[in-house]
XYZ file of C-alpha atoms in Angstrom:
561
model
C 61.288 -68.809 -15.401
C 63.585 -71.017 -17.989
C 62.413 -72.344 -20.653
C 61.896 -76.181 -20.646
C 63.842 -77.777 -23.059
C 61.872 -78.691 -25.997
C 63.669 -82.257 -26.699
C 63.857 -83.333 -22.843
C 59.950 -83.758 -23.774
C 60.697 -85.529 -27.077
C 62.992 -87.823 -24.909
C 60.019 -89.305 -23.560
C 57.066 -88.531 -25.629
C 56.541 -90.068 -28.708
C 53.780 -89.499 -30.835
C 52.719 -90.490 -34.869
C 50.289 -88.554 -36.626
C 49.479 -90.076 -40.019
C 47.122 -90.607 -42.645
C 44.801 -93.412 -43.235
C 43.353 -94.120 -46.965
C 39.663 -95.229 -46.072
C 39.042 -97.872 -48.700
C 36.234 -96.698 -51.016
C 33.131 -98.430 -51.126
C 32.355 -100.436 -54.319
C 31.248 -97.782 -56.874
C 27.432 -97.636 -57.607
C 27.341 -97.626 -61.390
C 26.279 -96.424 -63.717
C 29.158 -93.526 -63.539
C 28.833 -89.548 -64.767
C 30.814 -86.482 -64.576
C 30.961 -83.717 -61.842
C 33.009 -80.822 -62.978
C 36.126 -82.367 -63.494
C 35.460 -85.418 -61.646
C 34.308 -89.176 -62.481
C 31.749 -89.886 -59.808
C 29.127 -92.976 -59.200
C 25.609 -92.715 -58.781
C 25.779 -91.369 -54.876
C 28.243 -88.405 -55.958
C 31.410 -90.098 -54.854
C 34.628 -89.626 -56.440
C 35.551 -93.466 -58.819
C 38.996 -92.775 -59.956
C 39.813 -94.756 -62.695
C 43.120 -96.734 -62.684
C 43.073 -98.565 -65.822
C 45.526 -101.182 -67.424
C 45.174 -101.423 -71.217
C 44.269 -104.574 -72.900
C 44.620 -105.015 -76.444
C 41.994 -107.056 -78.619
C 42.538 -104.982 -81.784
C 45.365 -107.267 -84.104
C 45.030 -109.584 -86.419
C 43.157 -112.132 -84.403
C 40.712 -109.855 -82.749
C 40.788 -112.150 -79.810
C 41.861 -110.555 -76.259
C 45.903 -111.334 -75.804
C 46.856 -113.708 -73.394
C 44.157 -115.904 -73.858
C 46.387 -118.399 -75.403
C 48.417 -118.358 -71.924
C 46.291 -118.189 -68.665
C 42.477 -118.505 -68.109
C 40.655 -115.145 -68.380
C 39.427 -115.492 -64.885
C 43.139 -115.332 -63.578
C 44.223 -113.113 -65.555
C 41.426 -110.758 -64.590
C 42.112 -111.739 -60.699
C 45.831 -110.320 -61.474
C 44.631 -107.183 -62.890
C 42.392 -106.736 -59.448
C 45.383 -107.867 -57.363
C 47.873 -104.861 -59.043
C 45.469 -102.835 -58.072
C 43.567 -101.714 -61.292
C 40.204 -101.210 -60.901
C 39.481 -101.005 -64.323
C 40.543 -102.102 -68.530
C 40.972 -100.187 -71.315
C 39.698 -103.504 -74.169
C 40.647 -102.013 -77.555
C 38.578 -103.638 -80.187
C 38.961 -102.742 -84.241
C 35.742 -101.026 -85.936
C 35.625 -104.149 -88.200
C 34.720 -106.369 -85.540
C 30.804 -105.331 -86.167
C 31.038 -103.952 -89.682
C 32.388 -105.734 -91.857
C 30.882 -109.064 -92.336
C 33.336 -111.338 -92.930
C 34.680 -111.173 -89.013
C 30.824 -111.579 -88.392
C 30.758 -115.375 -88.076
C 34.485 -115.842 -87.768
C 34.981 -118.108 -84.277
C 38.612 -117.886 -82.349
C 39.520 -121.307 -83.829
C 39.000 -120.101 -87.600
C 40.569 -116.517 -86.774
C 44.446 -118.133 -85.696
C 43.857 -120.998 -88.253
C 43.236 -118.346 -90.986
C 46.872 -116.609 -89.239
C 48.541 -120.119 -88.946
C 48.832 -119.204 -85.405
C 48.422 -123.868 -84.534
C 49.648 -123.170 -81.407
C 48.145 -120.221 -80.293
C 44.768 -122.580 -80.630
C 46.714 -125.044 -78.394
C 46.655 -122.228 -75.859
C 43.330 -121.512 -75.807
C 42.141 -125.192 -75.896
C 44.231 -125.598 -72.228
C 43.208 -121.873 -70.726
C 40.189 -120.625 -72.475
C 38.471 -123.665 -74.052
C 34.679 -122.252 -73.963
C 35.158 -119.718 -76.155
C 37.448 -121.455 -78.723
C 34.091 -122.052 -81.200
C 32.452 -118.878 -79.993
C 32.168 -116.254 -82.420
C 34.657 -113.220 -82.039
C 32.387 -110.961 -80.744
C 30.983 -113.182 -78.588
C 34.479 -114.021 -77.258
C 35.225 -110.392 -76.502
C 32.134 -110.396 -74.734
C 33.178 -113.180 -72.330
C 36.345 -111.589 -71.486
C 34.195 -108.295 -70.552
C 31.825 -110.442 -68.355
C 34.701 -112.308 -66.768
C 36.388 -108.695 -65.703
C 32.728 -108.345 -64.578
C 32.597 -110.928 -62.773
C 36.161 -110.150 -60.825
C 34.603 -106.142 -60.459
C 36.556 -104.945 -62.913
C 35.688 -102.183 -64.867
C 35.823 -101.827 -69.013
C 36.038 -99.294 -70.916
C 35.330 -100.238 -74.593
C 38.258 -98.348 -77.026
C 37.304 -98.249 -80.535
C 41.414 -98.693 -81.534
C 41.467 -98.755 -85.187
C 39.017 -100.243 -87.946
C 41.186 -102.584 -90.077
C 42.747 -105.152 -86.928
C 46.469 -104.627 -86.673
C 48.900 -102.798 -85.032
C 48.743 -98.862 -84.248
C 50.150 -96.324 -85.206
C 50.866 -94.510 -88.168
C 50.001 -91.658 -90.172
C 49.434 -93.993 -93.313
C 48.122 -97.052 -91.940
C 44.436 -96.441 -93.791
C 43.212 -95.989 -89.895
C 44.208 -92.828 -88.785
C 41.639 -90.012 -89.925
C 37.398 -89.471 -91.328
C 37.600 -90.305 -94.620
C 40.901 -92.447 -94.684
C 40.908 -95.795 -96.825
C 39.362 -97.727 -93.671
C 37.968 -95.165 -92.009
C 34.234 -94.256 -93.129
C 32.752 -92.137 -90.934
C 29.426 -93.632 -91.523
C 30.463 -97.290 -90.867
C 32.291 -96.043 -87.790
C 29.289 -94.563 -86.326
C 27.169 -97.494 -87.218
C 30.320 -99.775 -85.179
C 29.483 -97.393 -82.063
C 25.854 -98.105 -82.443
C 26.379 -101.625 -82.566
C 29.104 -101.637 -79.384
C 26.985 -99.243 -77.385
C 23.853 -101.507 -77.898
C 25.640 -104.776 -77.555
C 26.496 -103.694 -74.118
C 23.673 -101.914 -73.040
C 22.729 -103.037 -69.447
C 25.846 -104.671 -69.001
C 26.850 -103.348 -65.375
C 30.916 -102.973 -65.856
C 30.857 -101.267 -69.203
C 31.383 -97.880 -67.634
C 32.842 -95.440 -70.601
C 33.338 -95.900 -74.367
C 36.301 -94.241 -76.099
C 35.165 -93.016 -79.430
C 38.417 -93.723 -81.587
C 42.122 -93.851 -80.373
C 44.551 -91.302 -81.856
C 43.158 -89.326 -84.764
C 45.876 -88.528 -86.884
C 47.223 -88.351 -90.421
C 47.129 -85.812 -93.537
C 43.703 -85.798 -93.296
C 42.796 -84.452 -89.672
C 41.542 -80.893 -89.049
C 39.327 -79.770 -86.423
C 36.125 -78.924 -88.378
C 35.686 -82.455 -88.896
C 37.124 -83.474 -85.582
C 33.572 -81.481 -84.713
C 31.375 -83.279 -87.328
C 32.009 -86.236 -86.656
C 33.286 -86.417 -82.680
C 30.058 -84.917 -82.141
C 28.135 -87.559 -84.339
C 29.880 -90.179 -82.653
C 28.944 -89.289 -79.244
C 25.135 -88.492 -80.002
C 25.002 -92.008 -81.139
C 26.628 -93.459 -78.162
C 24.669 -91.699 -76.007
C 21.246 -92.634 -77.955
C 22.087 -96.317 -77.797
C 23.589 -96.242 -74.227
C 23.070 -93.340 -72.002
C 24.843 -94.969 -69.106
C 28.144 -95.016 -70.085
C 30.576 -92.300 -70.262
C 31.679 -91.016 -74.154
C 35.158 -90.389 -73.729
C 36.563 -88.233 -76.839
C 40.034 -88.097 -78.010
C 42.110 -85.503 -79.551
C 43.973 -84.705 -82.873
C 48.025 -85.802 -83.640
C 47.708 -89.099 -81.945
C 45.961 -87.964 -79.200
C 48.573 -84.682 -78.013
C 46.461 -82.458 -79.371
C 42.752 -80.623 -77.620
C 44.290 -77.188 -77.801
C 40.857 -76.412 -80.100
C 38.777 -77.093 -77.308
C 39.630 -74.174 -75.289
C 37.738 -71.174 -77.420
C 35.187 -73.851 -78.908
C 33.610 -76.508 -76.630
C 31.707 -79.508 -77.866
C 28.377 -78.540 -78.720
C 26.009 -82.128 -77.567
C 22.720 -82.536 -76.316
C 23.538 -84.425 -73.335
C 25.649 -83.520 -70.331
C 26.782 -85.586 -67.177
C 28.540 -88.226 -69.410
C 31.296 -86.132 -71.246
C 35.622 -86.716 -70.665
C 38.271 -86.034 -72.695
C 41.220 -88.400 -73.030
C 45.137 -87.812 -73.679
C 47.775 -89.673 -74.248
C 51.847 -89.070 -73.017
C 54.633 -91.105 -73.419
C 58.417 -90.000 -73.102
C 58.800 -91.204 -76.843
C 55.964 -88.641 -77.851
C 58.901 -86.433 -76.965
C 61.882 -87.985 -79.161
C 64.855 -88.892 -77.345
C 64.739 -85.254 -75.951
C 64.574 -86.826 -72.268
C 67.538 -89.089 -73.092
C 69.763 -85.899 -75.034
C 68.640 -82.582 -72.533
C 68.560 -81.986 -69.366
C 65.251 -83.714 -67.199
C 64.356 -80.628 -65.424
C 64.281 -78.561 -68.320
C 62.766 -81.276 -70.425
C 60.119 -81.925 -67.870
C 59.049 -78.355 -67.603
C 58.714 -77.475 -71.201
C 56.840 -80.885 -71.759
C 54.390 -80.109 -69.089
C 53.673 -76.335 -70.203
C 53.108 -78.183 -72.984
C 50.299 -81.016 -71.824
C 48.987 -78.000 -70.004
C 48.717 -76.212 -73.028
C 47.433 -79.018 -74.967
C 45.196 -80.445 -72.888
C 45.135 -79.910 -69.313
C 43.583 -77.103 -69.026
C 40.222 -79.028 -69.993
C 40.443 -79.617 -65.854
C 40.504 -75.717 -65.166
C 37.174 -75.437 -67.497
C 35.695 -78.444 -65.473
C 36.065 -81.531 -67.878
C 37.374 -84.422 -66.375
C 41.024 -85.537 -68.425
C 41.677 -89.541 -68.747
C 45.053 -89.854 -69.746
C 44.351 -93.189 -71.680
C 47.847 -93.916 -72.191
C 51.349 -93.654 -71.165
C 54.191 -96.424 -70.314
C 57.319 -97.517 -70.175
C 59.494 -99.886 -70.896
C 59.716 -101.867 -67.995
C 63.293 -103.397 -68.177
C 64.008 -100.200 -66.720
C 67.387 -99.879 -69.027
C 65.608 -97.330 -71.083
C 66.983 -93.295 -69.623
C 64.302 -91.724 -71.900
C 61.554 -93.767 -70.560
C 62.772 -93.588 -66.517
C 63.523 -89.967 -67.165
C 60.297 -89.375 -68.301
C 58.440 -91.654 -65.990
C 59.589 -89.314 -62.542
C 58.099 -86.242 -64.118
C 54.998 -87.846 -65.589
C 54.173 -88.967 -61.944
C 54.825 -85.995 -60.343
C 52.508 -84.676 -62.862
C 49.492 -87.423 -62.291
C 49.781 -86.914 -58.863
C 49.510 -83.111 -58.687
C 46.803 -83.378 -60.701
C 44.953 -86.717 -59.568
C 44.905 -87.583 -62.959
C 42.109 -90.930 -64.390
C 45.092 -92.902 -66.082
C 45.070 -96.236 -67.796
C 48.817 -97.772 -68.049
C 49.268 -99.224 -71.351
C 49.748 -102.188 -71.208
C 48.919 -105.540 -69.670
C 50.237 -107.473 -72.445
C 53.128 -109.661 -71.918
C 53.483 -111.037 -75.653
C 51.174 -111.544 -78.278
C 49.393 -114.079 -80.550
C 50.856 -112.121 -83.963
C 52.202 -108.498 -83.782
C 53.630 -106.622 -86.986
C 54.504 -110.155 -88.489
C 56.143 -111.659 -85.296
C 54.201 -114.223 -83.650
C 54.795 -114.231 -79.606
C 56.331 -110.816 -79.767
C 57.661 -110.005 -76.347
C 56.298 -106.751 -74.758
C 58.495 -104.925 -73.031
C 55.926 -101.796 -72.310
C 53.625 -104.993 -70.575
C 53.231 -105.573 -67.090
C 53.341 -109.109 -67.288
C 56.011 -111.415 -68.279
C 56.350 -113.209 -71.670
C 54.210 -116.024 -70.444
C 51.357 -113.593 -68.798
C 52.495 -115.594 -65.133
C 54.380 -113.153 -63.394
C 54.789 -109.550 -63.540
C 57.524 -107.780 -65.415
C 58.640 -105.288 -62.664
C 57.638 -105.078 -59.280
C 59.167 -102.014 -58.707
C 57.305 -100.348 -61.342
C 53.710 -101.212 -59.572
C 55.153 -99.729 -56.373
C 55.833 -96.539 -58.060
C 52.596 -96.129 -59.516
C 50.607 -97.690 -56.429
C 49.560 -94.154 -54.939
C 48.343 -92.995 -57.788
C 45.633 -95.709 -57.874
C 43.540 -94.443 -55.493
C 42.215 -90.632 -55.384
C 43.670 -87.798 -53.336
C 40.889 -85.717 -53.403
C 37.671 -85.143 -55.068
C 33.714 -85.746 -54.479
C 33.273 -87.944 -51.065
C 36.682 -87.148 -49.681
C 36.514 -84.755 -46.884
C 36.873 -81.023 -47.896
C 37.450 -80.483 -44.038
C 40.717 -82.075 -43.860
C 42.391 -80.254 -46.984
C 46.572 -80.535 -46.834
C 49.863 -82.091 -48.634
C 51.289 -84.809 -49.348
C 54.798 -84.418 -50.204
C 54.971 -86.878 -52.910
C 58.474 -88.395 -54.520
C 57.433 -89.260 -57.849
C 60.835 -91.353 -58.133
C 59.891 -94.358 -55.822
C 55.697 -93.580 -55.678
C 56.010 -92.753 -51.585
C 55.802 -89.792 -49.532
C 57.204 -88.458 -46.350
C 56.594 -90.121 -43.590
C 57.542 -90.255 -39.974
C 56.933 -92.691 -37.281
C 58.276 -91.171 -34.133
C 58.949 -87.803 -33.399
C 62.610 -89.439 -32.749
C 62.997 -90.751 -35.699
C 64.090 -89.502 -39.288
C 61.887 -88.724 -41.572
C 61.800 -91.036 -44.491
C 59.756 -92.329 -47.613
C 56.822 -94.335 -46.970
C 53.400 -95.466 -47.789
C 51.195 -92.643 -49.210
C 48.757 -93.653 -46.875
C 50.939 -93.303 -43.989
C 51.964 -89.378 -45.329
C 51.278 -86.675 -42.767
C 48.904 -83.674 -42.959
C 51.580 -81.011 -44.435
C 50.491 -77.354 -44.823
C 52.332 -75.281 -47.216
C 52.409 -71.828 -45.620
C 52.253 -68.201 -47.644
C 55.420 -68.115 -46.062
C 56.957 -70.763 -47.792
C 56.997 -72.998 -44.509
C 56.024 -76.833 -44.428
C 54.306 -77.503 -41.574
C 52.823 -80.688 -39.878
C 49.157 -79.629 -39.613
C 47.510 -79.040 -36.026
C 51.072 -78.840 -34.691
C 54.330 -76.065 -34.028
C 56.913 -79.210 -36.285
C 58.236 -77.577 -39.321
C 60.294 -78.929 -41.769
C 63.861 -77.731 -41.498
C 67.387 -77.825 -43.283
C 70.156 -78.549 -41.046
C 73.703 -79.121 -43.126
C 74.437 -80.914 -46.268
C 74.387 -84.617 -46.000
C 72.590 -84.423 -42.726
C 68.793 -85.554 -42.244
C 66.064 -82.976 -42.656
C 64.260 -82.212 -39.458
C 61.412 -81.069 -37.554
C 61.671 -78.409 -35.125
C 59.363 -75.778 -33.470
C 61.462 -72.441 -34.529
C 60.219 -71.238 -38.464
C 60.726 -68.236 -38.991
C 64.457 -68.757 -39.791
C 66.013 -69.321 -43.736
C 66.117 -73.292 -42.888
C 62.742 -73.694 -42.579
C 61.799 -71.720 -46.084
C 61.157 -73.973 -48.589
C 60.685 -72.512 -52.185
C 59.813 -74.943 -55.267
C 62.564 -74.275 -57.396
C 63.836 -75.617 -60.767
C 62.100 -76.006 -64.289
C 60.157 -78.888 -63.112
C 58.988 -77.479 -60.004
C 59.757 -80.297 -58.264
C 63.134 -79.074 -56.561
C 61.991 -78.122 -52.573
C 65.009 -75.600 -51.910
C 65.702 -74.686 -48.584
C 69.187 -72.498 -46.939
C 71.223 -74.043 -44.656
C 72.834 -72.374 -41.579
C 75.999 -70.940 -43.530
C 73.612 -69.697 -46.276
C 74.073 -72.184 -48.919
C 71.288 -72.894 -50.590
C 70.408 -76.836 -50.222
C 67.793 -79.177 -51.683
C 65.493 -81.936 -50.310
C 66.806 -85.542 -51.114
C 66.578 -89.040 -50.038
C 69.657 -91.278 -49.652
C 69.859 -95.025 -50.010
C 67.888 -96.248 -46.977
C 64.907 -93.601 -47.512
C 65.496 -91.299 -45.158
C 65.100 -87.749 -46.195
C 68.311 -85.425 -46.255
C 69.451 -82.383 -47.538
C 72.139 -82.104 -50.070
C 72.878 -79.731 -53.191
C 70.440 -79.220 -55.093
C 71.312 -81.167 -58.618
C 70.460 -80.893 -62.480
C 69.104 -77.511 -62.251
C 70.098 -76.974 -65.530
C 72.242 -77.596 -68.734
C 73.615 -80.788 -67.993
C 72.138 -83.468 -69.927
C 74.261 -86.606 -68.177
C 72.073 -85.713 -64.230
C 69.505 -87.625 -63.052
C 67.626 -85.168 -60.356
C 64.832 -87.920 -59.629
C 65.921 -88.503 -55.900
C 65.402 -84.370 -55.504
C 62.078 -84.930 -57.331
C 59.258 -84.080 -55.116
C 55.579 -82.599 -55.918
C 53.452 -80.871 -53.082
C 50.113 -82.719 -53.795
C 46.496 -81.493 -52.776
C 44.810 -84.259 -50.797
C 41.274 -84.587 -48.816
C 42.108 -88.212 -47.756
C 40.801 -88.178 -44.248
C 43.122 -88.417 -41.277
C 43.485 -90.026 -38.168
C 45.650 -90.051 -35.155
C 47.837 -92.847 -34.872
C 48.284 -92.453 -31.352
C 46.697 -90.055 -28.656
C 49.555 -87.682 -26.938
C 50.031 -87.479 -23.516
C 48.109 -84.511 -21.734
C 51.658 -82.477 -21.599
C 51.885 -83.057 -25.491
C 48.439 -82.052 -26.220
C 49.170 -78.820 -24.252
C 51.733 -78.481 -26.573
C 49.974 -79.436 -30.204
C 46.839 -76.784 -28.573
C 47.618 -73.830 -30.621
C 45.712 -71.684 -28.342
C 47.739 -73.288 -25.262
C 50.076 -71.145 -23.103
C 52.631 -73.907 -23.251
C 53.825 -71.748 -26.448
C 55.053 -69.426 -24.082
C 57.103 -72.008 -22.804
C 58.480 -72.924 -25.855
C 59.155 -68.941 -27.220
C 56.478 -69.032 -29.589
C 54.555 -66.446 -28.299
């Protein structure tokens, strides 16, 4: 008997298999730790996607204050879809006893800052004569009251701007840095917000650096720290930083914290593609990429291999977009946060500030929001980092539906298809198909025969049912690991790639190595782990569920028997 022709039955079947992102319930706080994992009070996976606020300079009064209400701006942290804030906040805010009375009014008089009380007068005006602890209260209660998260980040002790090795701030026993006022500033924070519901985690002190730092006290007094944070307020999480401004938790790997409390413990790092030099800028990004993540792993990430959840507290960029380091950077760290379903907080939300470094209304260019705090900065930007923002797997996802998402960490989508007539292309995360990544280096659409195959360069990459041939091997190639490498029918060895209207394609692989002037992020894909449960789109026809039956005899019709 011939064989029917396999594509006389795509002519007039059509079918769409895709993925559907249930959104998670409102997390039942207080939150702990499960292995690895952040998880509410009924066991389910809260991945924190944080945007970083700063209250820490010289007017140790929240930024932006002086340009929209707190309630809006808190709505616009909810609407980029953040679900929770990073509020720095200087040690000296509840030590030293000269900020203790201090209102907002009196703090930007006592800068000059006229205007900046203008501001607040128009946006904020019940908290202009509040005390500025009370203040940073109302802007946590206001993120409250939006269901916004906070995670209180003991920044520096002295208010100003961070970071350097000799700024007084930086390490136990530096000029402002008493390790006994510090953990009497805990205390006081922990206490303060005791029983307040969104106050999920407090960060113990931001990037520990200087002359000073070494790892026997990094024990002492880390340890100190979290005991009292614990004792005053055992339902948030202590979050615990590393040395050399945060890089650095290498220690931790033959000597764990010793504490008497479990459940509550994460470790935070930070990454930015100027932790790095210009190195992204000067080398070549695959190479770059790969020795910078050995290097995280090294550093730090294998805290999630020992079962310690990792919040990478900060990272950014500058989002112009003009800067190479920072975009160069920015595909690999994605394709990193993704394969690893990373906690993250974005620094920052900040579009200018009151005073910064002597400049009053500095203009962030690392800060979502414009100048003004109205509009945002870069759209683009929030598009990339959109998938990221909710979890790919963990507690409460199902286990049952384990596969991949073939993530491109250049534009934040994955591959997608709609028909099966159709290209493949780049789409919504939550649209991705089931992928399986087979011990013989095949990617398959789960439940069905499709494979993913190389057909010629500049052509579209397609699905078809034959897989055992070189075109349908796809080896992760490259120093970043993010190069999918497949052989097309003359033997040349191709790569995966999207052109300008999304769809996927195969062309030569690029930037493997050496040249420093490439940009491989449109070949930058990462096979990501996901439990996000699945649906069908649409139900096939009784001929096409013959043919999706793995057990059917149809795949004797098709030669796959």
């Amino acid at each position: 008997m011939g064989k029917l022709s396999f594509f006389s039955i795509l002519s007039i079947l059509s079918i769409s298999i895709t993925l559907s992102t249930v959104p998670p319930p409102t997390a039942a706080l207080p939150l702990s730790t499960s292995s690895r994992w952040i998880v509410d009070e009924n066991g389910q996976r809260v991945k924190l996607a944080c945007v970083n606020w700063v209250s820490h300079l010289e007017a140790v009064v929240a930024e932006g204050l002086s340009k929209q209400p707190m309630d809006e701006i808190a709505k616009k942290i909810l609407s980029m879809g953040f679900n929770c804030v990073r509020l720095t906040w200087p040690l000296f805010l509840v030590t030293n006893d000269s900020y203790a009375s201090v209102t907002v009014r009196q703090s930007f008089q006592g800068l000059g800052l006229v205007e900046s009380i203008s501001g607040i007068l128009a946006n904020n005006p019940s908290i202009v004569d509040l005390p500025l602890i009370k203040a940073y209260q109302a802007v946590v209660s206001s993120l409250g009251d939006n269901n916004v998260m906070v995670i209180l980040d003991n920044h520096v002790s002295k208010p100003g701007w961070c970071c350097s090795n000799f700024d007084g701030n930086g390490f136990f026993g530096d000029t402002y840095f008493n390790p006994d006022q510090w953990i009497k500033g805990l205390t006081q924070m922990a206490t303060i917000f005791n029983g307040v519901p969104n106050v999920v985690g407090m960060s113990l002190r931001n990037e520990l650096r200087g002359q000073k730092q070494n790892v026997n006290d990094w024990y002492r007094y880390m340890e100190k720290g979290a005991e009292a944070v614990h004792s005053a307020n055992p339902d948030v999480l202590v979050i615990l930083s590393g040395l050399s401004y945060d890089t650095d938790l290498s220690f931790l790997r033959s000597r764990p914290v010793n504490l008497t409390f479990t459940g509550k413990v994460v470790f935070e790092v930070h990454w930015y593609g100027f932790s790095d030099g210009q190195a992204w800028k000067n080398g070549n990004p695959n190479q770059v990429c790969g020795r910078v993540v050995n290097n995280l792993m090294r550093k730090s990430g294998f805290l999630l291999d020992q079962g310690w959840p990792l919040f990478l507290s900060e990272f950014g960029v500058d989002q112009r977009g003009t800067n190479v380091n920072d975009n160069r950077y920015l595909g690999c760290f994605l394709g990193v946060a993704a394969e690893l379903d990373l906690d993250w907080a974005l620094w920052t939300l900040v579009g200018s500030y009151y005073l910064r470094e002597g400049v009053v209304g500095l203009n962030e260019f690392y800060g979502l929001l414009n100048w003004n705090w109205c509009d945002i900065r870069n759209s683009s930007f929030l598009q990339q980092i959109s998938a990221l923002q909710s979890p790919f797997q963990g507690p409460g996802l199902s286990d049952a539906n384990s596969h991949k998402v073939i993530f491109h960490s250049a534009t934040g989508l994955c591959v997608i298809r709609k028909s099966l007539m159709e290209p493949l292309r780049l789409g919504s995360c939550t649209d991705s198909e089931a992928w399986r990544y087979t011990p013989q280096k095949t990617l398959s659409i789960k439940g069905t025969y499709f494979c993913l195959q190389a057909d010629d360069l500049g052509k579209p990459a397609k699905l078809g049912v034959i897989c055992t041939d070189s075109s349908s091997k796809w080896d992760i190639i490259s120093d970043s690991n993010m190069h999918l490498s497949s052989k097309i029918a003359n033997g040349t060895t191709a790569c995966l790639d999207v052109d300008f209207n999304n769809n996927i394609v195969v062309n030569t692989c690029k930037c493997l190595s050496r040249d420093n002037t490439c940009d491989p992020g449109s070949q930058w894909f990462k096979l990501v782990n996901s439990t996000r449960s699945s649906t069908m789109g649409a139900k096939p026809s009784s001929l096409m569920s013959s043919i999706f039956d793995l057990e059917s005899p149809v795949k004797d019709v098709l030669g796959l028997a």
